[in-house]
PDB file of C-alpha atoms in Angstrom:
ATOM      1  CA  UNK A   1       0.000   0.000   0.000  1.00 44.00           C
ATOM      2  CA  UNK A   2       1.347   3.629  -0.597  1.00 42.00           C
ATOM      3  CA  UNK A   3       1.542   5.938   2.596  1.00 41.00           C
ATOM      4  CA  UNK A   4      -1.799   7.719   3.059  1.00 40.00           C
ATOM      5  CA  UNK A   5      -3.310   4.034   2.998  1.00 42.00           C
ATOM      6  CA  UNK A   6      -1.484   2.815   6.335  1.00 37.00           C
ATOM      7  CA  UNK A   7      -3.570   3.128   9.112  1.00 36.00           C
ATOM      8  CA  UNK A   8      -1.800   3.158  12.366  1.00 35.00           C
ATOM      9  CA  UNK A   9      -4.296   2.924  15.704  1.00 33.00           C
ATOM     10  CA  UNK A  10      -3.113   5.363  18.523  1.00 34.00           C
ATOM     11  CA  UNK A  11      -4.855   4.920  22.237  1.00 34.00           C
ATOM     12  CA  UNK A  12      -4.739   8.533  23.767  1.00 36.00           C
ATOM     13  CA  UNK A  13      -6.085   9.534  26.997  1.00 36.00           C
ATOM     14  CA  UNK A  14      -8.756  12.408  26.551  1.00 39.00           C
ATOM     15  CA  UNK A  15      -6.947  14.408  29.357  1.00 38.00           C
ATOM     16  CA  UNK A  16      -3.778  14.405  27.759  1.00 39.00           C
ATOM     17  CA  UNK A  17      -5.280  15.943  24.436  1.00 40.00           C
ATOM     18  CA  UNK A  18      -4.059  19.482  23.262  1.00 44.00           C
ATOM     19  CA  UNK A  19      -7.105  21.710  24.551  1.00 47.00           C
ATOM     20  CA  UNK A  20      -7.470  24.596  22.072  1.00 79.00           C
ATOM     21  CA  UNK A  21      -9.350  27.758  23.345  1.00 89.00           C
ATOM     22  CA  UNK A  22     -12.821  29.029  22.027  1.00 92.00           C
ATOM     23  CA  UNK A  23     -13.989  31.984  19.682  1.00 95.00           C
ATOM     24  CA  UNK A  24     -17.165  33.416  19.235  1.00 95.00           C
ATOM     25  CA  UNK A  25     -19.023  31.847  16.044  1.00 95.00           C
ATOM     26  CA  UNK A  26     -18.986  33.553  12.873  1.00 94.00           C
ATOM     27  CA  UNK A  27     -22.546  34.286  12.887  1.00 94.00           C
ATOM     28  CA  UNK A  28     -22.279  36.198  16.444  1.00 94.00           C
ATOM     29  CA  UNK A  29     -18.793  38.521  15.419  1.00 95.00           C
ATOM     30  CA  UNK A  30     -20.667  39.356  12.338  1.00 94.00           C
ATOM     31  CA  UNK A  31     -24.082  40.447  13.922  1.00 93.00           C
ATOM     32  CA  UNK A  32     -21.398  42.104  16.212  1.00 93.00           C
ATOM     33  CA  UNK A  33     -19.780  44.130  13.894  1.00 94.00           C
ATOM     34  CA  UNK A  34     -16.321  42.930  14.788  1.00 96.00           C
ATOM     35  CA  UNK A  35     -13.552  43.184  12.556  1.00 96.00           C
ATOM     36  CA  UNK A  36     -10.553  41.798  14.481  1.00 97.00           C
ATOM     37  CA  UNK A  37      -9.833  39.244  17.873  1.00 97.00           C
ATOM     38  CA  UNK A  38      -6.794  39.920  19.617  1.00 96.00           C
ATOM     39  CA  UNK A  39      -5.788  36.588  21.339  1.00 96.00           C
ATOM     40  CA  UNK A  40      -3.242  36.526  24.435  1.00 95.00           C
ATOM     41  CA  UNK A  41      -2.155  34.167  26.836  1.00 94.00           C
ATOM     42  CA  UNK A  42      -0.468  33.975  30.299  1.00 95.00           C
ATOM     43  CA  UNK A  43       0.892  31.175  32.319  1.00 94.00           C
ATOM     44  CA  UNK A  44      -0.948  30.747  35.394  1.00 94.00           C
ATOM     45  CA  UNK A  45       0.337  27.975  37.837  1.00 93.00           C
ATOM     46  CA  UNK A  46       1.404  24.080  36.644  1.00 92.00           C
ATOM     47  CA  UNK A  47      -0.402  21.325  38.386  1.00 94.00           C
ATOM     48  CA  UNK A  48      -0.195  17.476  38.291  1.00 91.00           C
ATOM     49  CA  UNK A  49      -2.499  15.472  36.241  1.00 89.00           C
ATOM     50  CA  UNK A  50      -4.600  15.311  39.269  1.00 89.00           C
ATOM     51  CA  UNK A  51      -4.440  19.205  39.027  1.00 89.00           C
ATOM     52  CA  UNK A  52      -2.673  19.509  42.137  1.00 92.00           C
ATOM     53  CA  UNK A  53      -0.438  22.676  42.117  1.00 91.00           C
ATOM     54  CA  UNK A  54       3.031  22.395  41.540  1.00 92.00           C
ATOM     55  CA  UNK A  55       5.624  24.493  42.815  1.00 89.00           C
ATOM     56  CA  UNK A  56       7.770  25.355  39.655  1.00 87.00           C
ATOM     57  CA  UNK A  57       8.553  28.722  38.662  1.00 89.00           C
ATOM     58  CA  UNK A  58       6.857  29.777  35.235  1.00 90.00           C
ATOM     59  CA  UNK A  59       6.981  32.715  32.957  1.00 90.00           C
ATOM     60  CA  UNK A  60       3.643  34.619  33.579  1.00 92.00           C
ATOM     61  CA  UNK A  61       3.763  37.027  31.820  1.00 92.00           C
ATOM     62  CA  UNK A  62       1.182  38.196  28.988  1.00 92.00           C
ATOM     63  CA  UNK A  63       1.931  37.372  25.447  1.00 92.00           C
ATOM     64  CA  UNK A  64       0.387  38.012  22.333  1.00 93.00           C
ATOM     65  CA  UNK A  65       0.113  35.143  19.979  1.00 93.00           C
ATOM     66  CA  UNK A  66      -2.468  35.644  17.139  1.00 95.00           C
ATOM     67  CA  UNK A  67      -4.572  38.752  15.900  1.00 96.00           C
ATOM     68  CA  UNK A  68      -7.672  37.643  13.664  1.00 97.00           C
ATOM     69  CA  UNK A  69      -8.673  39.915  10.670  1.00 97.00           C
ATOM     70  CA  UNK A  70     -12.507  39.391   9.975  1.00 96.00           C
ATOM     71  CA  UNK A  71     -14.561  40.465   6.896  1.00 93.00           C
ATOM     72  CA  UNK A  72     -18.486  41.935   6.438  1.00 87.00           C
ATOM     73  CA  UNK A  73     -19.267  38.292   7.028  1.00 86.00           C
ATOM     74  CA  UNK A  74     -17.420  38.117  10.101  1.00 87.00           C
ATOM     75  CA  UNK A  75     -15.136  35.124   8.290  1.00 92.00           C
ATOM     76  CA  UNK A  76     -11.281  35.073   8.877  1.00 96.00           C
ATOM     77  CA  UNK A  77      -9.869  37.781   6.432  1.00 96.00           C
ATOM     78  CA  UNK A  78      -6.431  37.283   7.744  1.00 97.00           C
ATOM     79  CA  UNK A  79      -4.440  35.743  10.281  1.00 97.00           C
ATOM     80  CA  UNK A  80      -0.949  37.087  12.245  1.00 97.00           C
ATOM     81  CA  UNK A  81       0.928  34.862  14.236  1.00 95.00           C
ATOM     82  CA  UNK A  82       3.144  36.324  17.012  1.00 94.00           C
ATOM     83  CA  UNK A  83       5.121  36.881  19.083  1.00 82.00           C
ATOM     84  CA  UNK A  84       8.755  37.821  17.722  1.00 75.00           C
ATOM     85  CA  UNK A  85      10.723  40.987  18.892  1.00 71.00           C
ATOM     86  CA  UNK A  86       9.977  42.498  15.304  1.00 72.00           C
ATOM     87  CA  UNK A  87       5.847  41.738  15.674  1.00 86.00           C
ATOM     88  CA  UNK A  88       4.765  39.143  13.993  1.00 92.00           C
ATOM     89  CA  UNK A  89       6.774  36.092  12.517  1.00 92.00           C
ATOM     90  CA  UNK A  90       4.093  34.771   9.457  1.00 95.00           C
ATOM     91  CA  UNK A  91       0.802  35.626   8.260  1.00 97.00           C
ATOM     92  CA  UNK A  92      -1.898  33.779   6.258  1.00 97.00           C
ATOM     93  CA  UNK A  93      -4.487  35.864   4.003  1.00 98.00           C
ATOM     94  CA  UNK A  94      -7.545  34.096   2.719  1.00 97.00           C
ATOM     95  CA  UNK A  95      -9.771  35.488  -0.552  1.00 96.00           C
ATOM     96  CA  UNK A  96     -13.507  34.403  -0.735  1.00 94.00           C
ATOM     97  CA  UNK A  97     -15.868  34.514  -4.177  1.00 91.00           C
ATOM     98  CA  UNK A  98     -19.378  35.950  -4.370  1.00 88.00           C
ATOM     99  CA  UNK A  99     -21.112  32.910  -2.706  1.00 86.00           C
ATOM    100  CA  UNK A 100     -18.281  33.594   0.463  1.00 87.00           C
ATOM    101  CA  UNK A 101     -16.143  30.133  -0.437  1.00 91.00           C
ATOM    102  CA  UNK A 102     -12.842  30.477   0.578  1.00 95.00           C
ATOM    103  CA  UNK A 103     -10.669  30.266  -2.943  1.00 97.00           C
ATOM    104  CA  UNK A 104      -7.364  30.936  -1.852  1.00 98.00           C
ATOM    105  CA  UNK A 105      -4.519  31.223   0.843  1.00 98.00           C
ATOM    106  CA  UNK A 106      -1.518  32.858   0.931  1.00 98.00           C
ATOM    107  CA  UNK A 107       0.770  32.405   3.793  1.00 97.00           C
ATOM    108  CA  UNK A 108       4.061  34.615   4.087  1.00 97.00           C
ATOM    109  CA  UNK A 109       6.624  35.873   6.321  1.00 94.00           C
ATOM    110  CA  UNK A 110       7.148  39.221   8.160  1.00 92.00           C
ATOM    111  CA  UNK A 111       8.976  40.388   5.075  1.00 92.00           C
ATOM    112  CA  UNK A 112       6.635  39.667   2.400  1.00 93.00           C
ATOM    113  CA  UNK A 113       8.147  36.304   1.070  1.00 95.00           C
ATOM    114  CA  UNK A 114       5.454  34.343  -0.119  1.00 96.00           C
ATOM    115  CA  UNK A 115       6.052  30.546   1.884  1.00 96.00           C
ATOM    116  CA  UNK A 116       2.886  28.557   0.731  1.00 96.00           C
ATOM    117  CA  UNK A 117      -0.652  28.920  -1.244  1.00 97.00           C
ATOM    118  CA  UNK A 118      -3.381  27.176  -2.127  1.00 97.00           C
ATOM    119  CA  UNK A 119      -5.924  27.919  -4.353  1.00 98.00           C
ATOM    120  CA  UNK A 120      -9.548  26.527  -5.216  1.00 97.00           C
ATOM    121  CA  UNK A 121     -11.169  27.020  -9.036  1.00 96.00           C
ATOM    122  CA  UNK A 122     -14.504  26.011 -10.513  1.00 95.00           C
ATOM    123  CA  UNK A 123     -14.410  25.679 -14.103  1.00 95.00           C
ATOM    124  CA  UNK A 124     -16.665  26.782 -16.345  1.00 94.00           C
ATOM    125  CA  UNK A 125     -18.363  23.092 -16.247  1.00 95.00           C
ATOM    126  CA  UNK A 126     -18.578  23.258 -12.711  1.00 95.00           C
ATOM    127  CA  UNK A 127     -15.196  20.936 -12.204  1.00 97.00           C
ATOM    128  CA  UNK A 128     -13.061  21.989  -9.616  1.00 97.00           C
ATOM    129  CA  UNK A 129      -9.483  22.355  -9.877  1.00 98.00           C
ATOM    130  CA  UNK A 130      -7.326  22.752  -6.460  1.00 98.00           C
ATOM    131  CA  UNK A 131      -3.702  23.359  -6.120  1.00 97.00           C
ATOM    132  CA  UNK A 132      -0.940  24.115  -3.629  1.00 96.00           C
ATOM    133  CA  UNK A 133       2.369  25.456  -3.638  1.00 95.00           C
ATOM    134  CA  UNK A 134       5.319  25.491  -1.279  1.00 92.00           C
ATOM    135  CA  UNK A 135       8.274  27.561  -1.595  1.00 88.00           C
ATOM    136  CA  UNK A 136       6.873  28.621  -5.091  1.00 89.00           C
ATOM    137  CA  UNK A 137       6.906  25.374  -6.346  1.00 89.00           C
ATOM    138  CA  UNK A 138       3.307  23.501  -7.139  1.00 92.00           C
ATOM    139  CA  UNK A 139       3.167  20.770  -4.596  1.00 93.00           C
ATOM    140  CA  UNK A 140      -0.233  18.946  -5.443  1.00 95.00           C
ATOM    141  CA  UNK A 141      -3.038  19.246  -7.274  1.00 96.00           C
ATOM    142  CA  UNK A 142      -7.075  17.602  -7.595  1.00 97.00           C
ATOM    143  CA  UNK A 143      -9.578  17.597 -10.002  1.00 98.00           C
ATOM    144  CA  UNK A 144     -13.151  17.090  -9.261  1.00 98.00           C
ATOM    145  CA  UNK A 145     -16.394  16.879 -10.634  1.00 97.00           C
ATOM    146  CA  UNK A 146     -18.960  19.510 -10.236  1.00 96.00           C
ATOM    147  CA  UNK A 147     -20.568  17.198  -7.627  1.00 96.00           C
ATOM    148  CA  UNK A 148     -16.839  17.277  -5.667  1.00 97.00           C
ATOM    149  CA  UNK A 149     -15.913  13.657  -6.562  1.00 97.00           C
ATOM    150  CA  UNK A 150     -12.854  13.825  -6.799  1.00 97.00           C
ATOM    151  CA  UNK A 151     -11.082  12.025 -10.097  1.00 97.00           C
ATOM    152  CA  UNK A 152      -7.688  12.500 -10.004  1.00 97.00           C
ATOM    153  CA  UNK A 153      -4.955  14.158  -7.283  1.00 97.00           C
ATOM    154  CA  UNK A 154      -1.434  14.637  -7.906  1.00 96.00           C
ATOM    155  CA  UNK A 155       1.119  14.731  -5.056  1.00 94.00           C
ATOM    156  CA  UNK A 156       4.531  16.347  -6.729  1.00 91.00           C
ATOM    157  CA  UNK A 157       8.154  15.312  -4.606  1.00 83.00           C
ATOM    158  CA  UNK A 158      11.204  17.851  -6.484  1.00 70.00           C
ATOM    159  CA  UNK A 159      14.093  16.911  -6.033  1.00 61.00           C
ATOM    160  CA  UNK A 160      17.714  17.673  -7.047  1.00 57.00           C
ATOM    161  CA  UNK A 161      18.390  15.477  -9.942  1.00 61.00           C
ATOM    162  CA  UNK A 162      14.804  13.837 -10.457  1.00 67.00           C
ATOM    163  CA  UNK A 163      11.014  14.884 -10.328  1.00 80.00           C
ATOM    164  CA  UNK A 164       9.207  11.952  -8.619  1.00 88.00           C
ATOM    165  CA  UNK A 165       5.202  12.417  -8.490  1.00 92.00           C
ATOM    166  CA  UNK A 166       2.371  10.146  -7.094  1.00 95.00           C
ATOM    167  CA  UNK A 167      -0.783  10.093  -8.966  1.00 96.00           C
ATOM    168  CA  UNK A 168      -4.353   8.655  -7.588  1.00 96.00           C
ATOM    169  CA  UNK A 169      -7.497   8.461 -10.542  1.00 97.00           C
ATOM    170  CA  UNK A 170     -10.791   6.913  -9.787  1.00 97.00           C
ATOM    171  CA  UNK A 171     -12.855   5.779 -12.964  1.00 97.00           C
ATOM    172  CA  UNK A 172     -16.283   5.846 -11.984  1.00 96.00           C
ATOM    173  CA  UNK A 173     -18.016   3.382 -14.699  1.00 95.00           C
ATOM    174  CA  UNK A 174     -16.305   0.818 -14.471  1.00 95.00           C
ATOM    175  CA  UNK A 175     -15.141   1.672 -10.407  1.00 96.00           C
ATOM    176  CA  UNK A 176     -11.923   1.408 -10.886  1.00 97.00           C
ATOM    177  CA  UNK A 177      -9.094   3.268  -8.646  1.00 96.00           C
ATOM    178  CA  UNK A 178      -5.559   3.493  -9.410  1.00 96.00           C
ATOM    179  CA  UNK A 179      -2.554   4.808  -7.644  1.00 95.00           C
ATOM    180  CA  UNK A 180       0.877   5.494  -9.474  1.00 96.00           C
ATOM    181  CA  UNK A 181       4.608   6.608  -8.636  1.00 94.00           C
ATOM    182  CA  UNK A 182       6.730   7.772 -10.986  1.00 92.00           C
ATOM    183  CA  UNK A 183      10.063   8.810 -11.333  1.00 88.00           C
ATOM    184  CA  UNK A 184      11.112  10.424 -14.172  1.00 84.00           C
ATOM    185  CA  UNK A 185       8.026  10.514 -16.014  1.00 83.00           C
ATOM    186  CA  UNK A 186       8.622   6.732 -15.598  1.00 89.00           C
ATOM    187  CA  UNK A 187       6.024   4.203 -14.038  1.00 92.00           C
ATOM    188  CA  UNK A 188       7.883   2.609 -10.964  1.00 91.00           C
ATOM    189  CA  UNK A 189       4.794   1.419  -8.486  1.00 91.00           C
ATOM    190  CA  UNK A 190       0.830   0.654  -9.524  1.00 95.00           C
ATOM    191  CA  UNK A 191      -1.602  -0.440  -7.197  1.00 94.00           C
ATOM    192  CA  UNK A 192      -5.372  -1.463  -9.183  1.00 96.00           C
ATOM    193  CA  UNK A 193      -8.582  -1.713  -7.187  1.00 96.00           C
ATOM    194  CA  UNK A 194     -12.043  -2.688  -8.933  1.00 97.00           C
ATOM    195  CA  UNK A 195     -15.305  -3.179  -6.984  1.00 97.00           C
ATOM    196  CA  UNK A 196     -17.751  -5.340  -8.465  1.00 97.00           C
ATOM    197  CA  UNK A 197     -21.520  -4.723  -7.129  1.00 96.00           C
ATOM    198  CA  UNK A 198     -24.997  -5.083  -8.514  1.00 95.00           C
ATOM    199  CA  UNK A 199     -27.464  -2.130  -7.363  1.00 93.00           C
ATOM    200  CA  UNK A 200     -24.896  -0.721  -4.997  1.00 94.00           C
ATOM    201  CA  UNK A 201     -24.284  -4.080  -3.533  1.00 95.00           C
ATOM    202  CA  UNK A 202     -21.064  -5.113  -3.234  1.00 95.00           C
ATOM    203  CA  UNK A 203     -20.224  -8.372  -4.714  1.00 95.00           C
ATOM    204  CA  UNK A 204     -16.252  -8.694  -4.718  1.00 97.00           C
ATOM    205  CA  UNK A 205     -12.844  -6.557  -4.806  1.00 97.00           C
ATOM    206  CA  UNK A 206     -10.129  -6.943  -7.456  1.00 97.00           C
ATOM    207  CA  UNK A 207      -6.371  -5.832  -6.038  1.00 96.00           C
ATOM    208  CA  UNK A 208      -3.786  -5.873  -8.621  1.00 96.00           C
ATOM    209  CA  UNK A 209      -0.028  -4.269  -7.461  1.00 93.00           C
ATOM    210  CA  UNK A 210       2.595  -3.844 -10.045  1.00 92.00           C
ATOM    211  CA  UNK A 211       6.550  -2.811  -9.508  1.00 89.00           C
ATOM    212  CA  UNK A 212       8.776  -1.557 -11.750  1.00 86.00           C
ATOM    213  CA  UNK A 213      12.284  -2.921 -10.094  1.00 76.00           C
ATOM    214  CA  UNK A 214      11.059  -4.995  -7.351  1.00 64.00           C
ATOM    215  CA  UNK A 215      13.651  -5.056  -4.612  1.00 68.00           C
ATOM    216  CA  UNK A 216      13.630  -7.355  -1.858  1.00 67.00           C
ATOM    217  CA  UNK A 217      11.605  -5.929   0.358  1.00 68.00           C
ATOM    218  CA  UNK A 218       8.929  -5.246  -1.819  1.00 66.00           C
ATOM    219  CA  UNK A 219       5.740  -6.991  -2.780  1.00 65.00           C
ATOM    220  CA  UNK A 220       6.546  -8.733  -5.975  1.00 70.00           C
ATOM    221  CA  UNK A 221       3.917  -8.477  -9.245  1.00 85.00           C
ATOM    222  CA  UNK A 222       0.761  -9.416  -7.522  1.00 88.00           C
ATOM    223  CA  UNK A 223      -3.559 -10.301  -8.285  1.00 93.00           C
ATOM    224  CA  UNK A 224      -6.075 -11.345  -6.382  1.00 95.00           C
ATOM    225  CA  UNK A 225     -10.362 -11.472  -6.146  1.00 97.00           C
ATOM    226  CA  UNK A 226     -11.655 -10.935  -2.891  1.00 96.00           C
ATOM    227  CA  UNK A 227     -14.975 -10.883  -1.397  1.00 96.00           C
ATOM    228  CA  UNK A 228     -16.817  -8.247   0.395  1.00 96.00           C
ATOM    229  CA  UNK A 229     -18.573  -8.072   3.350  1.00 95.00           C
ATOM    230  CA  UNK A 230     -22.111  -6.016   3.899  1.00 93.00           C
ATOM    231  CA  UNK A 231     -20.138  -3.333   5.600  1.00 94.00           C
ATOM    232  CA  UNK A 232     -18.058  -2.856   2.425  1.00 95.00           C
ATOM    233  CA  UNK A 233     -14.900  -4.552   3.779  1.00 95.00           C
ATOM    234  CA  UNK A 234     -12.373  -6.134   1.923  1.00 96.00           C
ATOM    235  CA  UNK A 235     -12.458 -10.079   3.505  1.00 96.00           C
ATOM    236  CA  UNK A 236      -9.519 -11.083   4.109  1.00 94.00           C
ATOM    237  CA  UNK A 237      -7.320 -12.916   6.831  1.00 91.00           C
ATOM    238  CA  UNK A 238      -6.381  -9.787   8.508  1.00 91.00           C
ATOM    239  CA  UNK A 239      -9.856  -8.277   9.125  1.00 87.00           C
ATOM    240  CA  UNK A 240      -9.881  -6.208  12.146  1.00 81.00           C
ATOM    241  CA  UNK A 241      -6.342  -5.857  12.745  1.00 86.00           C
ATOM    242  CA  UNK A 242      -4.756  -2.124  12.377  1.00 85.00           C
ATOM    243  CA  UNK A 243      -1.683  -4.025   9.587  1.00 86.00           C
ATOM    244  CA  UNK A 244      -4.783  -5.524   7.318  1.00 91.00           C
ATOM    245  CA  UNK A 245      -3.252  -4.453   4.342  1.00 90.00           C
ATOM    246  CA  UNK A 246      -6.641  -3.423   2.887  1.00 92.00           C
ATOM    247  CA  UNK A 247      -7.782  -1.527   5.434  1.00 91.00           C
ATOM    248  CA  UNK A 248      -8.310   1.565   3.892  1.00 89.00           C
ATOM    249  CA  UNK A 249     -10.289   0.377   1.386  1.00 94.00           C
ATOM    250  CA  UNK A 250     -13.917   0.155   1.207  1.00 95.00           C
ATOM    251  CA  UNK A 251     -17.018   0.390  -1.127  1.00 96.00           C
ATOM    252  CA  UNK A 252     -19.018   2.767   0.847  1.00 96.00           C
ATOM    253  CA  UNK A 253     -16.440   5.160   1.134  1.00 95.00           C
ATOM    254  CA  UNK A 254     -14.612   4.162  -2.741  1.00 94.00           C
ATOM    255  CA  UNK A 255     -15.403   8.022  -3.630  1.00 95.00           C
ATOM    256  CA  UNK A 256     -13.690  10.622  -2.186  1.00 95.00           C
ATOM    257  CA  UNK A 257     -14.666  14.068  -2.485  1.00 96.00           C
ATOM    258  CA  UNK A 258     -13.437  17.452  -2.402  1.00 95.00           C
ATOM    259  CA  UNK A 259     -14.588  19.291   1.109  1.00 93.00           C
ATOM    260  CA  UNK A 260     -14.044  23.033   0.323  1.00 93.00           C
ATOM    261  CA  UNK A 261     -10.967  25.184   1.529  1.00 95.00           C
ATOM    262  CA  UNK A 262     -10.557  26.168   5.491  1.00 92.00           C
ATOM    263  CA  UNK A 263      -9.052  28.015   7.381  1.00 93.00           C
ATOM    264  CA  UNK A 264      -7.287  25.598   9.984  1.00 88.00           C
ATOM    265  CA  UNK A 265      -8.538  28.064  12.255  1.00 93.00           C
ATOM    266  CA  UNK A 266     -12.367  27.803  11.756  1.00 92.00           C
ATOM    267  CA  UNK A 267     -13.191  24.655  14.142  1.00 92.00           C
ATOM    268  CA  UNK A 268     -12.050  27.379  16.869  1.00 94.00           C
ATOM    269  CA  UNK A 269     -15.202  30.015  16.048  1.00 95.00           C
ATOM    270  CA  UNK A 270     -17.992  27.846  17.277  1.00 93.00           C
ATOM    271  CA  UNK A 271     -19.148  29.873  21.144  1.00 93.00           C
ATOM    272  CA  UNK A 272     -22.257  30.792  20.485  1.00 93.00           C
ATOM    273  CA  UNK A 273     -22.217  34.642  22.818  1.00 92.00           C
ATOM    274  CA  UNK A 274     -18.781  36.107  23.428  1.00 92.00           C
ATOM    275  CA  UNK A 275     -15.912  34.795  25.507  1.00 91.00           C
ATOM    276  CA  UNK A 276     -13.445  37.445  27.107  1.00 94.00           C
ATOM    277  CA  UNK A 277     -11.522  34.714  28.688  1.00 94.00           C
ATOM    278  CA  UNK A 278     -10.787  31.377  29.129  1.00 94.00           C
ATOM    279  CA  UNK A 279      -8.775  28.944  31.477  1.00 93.00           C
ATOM    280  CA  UNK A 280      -7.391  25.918  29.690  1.00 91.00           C
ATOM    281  CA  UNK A 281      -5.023  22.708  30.938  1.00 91.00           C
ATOM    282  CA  UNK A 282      -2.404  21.980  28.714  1.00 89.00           C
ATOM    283  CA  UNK A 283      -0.022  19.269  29.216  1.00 86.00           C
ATOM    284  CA  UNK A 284       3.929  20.791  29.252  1.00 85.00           C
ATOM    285  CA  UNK A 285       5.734  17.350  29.765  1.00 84.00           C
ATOM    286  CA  UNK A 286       5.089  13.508  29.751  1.00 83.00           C
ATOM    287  CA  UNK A 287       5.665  12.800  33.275  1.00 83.00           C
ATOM    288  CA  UNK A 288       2.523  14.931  33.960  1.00 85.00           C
ATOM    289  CA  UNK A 289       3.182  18.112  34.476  1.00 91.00           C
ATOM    290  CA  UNK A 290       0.341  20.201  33.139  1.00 93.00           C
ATOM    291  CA  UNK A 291       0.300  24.172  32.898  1.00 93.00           C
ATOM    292  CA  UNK A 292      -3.019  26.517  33.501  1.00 94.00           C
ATOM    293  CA  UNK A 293      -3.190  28.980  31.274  1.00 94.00           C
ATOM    294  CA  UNK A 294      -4.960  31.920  30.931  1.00 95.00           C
ATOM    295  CA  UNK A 295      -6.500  33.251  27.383  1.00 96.00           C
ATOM    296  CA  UNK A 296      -7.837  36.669  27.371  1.00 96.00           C
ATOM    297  CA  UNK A 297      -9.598  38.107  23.983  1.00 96.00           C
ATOM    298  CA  UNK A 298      -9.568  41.691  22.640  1.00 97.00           C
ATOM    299  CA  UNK A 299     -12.421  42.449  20.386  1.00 97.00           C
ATOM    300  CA  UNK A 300     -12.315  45.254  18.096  1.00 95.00           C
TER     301      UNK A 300
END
């Protein structure tokens, strides 16, 4: 299996999950009239996981580290991260069209040098085109149908001497998905799926993985028909283990589609009346040592 198809199963402990703070939703800055969110933060006390205070000494004093430009609409114009002794270190501008979908990113440095983008286009046909670029250079690309199925993505590796690239298509009459690696403009690694189904029932899987220069720690040239269950699992041996090799594969969830550009900032705006502060718990080592901190909003 390529990469983004091995699943790995991690057991974490709600309590020792990064706790974010909490903004105001969209709809309630933009009844508001607000046009920017200051967010700072001070170190209060560290406690044990049992949030019993421990006597440590901690920087407490008040820090700046993000300002939030809103539009009209009260959606995230712009974004400044901070702090640095020269203000702030990198900055992230977003662009919206006429139906307020986010089209584009731009993320840059204090001196104007452009470090990533991404960008969102519907075609004239309603297709949707999405790129990014890092360092200037185009980093990956997907197509998609006017319904957001998404038909092909491109994932672009430069390097030095060679342009490697890794190429996923999905066919959607005859259900077939294919992902390819090459090197060179030359095919090194294929992997072939085909669902078989009658009236959106699935009847089997076809897996077909092809290498260019097998070494000896790869799969060698390889075919084989599987069933499928009624959950749209691939039956096999390895069924509910995390290493089945087909666990990312399934006919419910064959199509993937393209959800729409975000800020990575959004799932924050979701308070429903306006918070001036918040006290979160955030773990600051392994052994359980845990900091209080103290977020305070400015709202202009």
């Amino acid at each position: 299996m390529l990469n983004y198809k091995l699943a790995f199963v991690l057991f974490v402990l709600q309590r020792f999950a990064f706790t974010q703070f909490q903004l105001p939703s969209f709809e309630v800055l933009a009844e508001e009239g607000i046009r920017s969110i200051d967010v700072n933060k001070r170190a209060l006390r560290m406690v044990d996981m049992n949030e019993r205070p421990i006597k440590e000494e901690l920087d407490t004093s008040m820090r700046t580290l993000e300002r939030y430009y809103l539009n009209g609409q009260g959606r995230i114009d712009s974004i400044y991260f901070y702090p640095t002794l020269e203000g702030y270190y990198k900055k992230i501008v977003y662009s919206y069209d006429v139906k307020q979908r986010m089209c584009e990113s731009v993320t840059s440095d204090h001196e104007g040098e452009v470090l990533a983008r991404s960008k969102s286009t519907v075609n004239g046909d309603g297709s949707i085109l999405y790129q990014e670029w890092n360092g200037g250079v185009l980093s990956y690309e997907s197509h998609a149908r006017e319904d957001s199925a998404i038909f092909k993505m491109v994932r672009f590796q430069n390097g030095l001497n060679s342009t490697t690239y890794w190429q996923y298509s999905y066919d959607f009459e005859q259900e077939i998905e294919l992902e390819q690696s090459f090197v060179e403009g030359q095919l090194r690694h294929e992997e072939k799926a085909q669902w078989i189904a009658n009236n959106n029932v699935p009847l089997s899987f076809i897996y077909a993985e092809f290498n260019a220069n097998p070494d000896p720690f790869e799969r060698k040239n390889f075919a084989k028909a599987y069933d499928v269950n009624e959950k749209g699992e691939v039956v096999n041996k390895l069924n509910g283990f995390f290493y089945d090799p087909y666990v990312g594969y399934n006919y419910f969830e064959r199509i993937r589609y393209f959800k729409g550009m975000k800020s990575h900032a959004e799932h924050l705006f979701k308070v429903k009346n306006f918070v001036e502060s918040q006290e979160v718990i955030e773990l600051f080592s392994f052994d359980g040592k845990q900091i209080v901190y103290r977020y305070d909003f400015v709202y202009n």
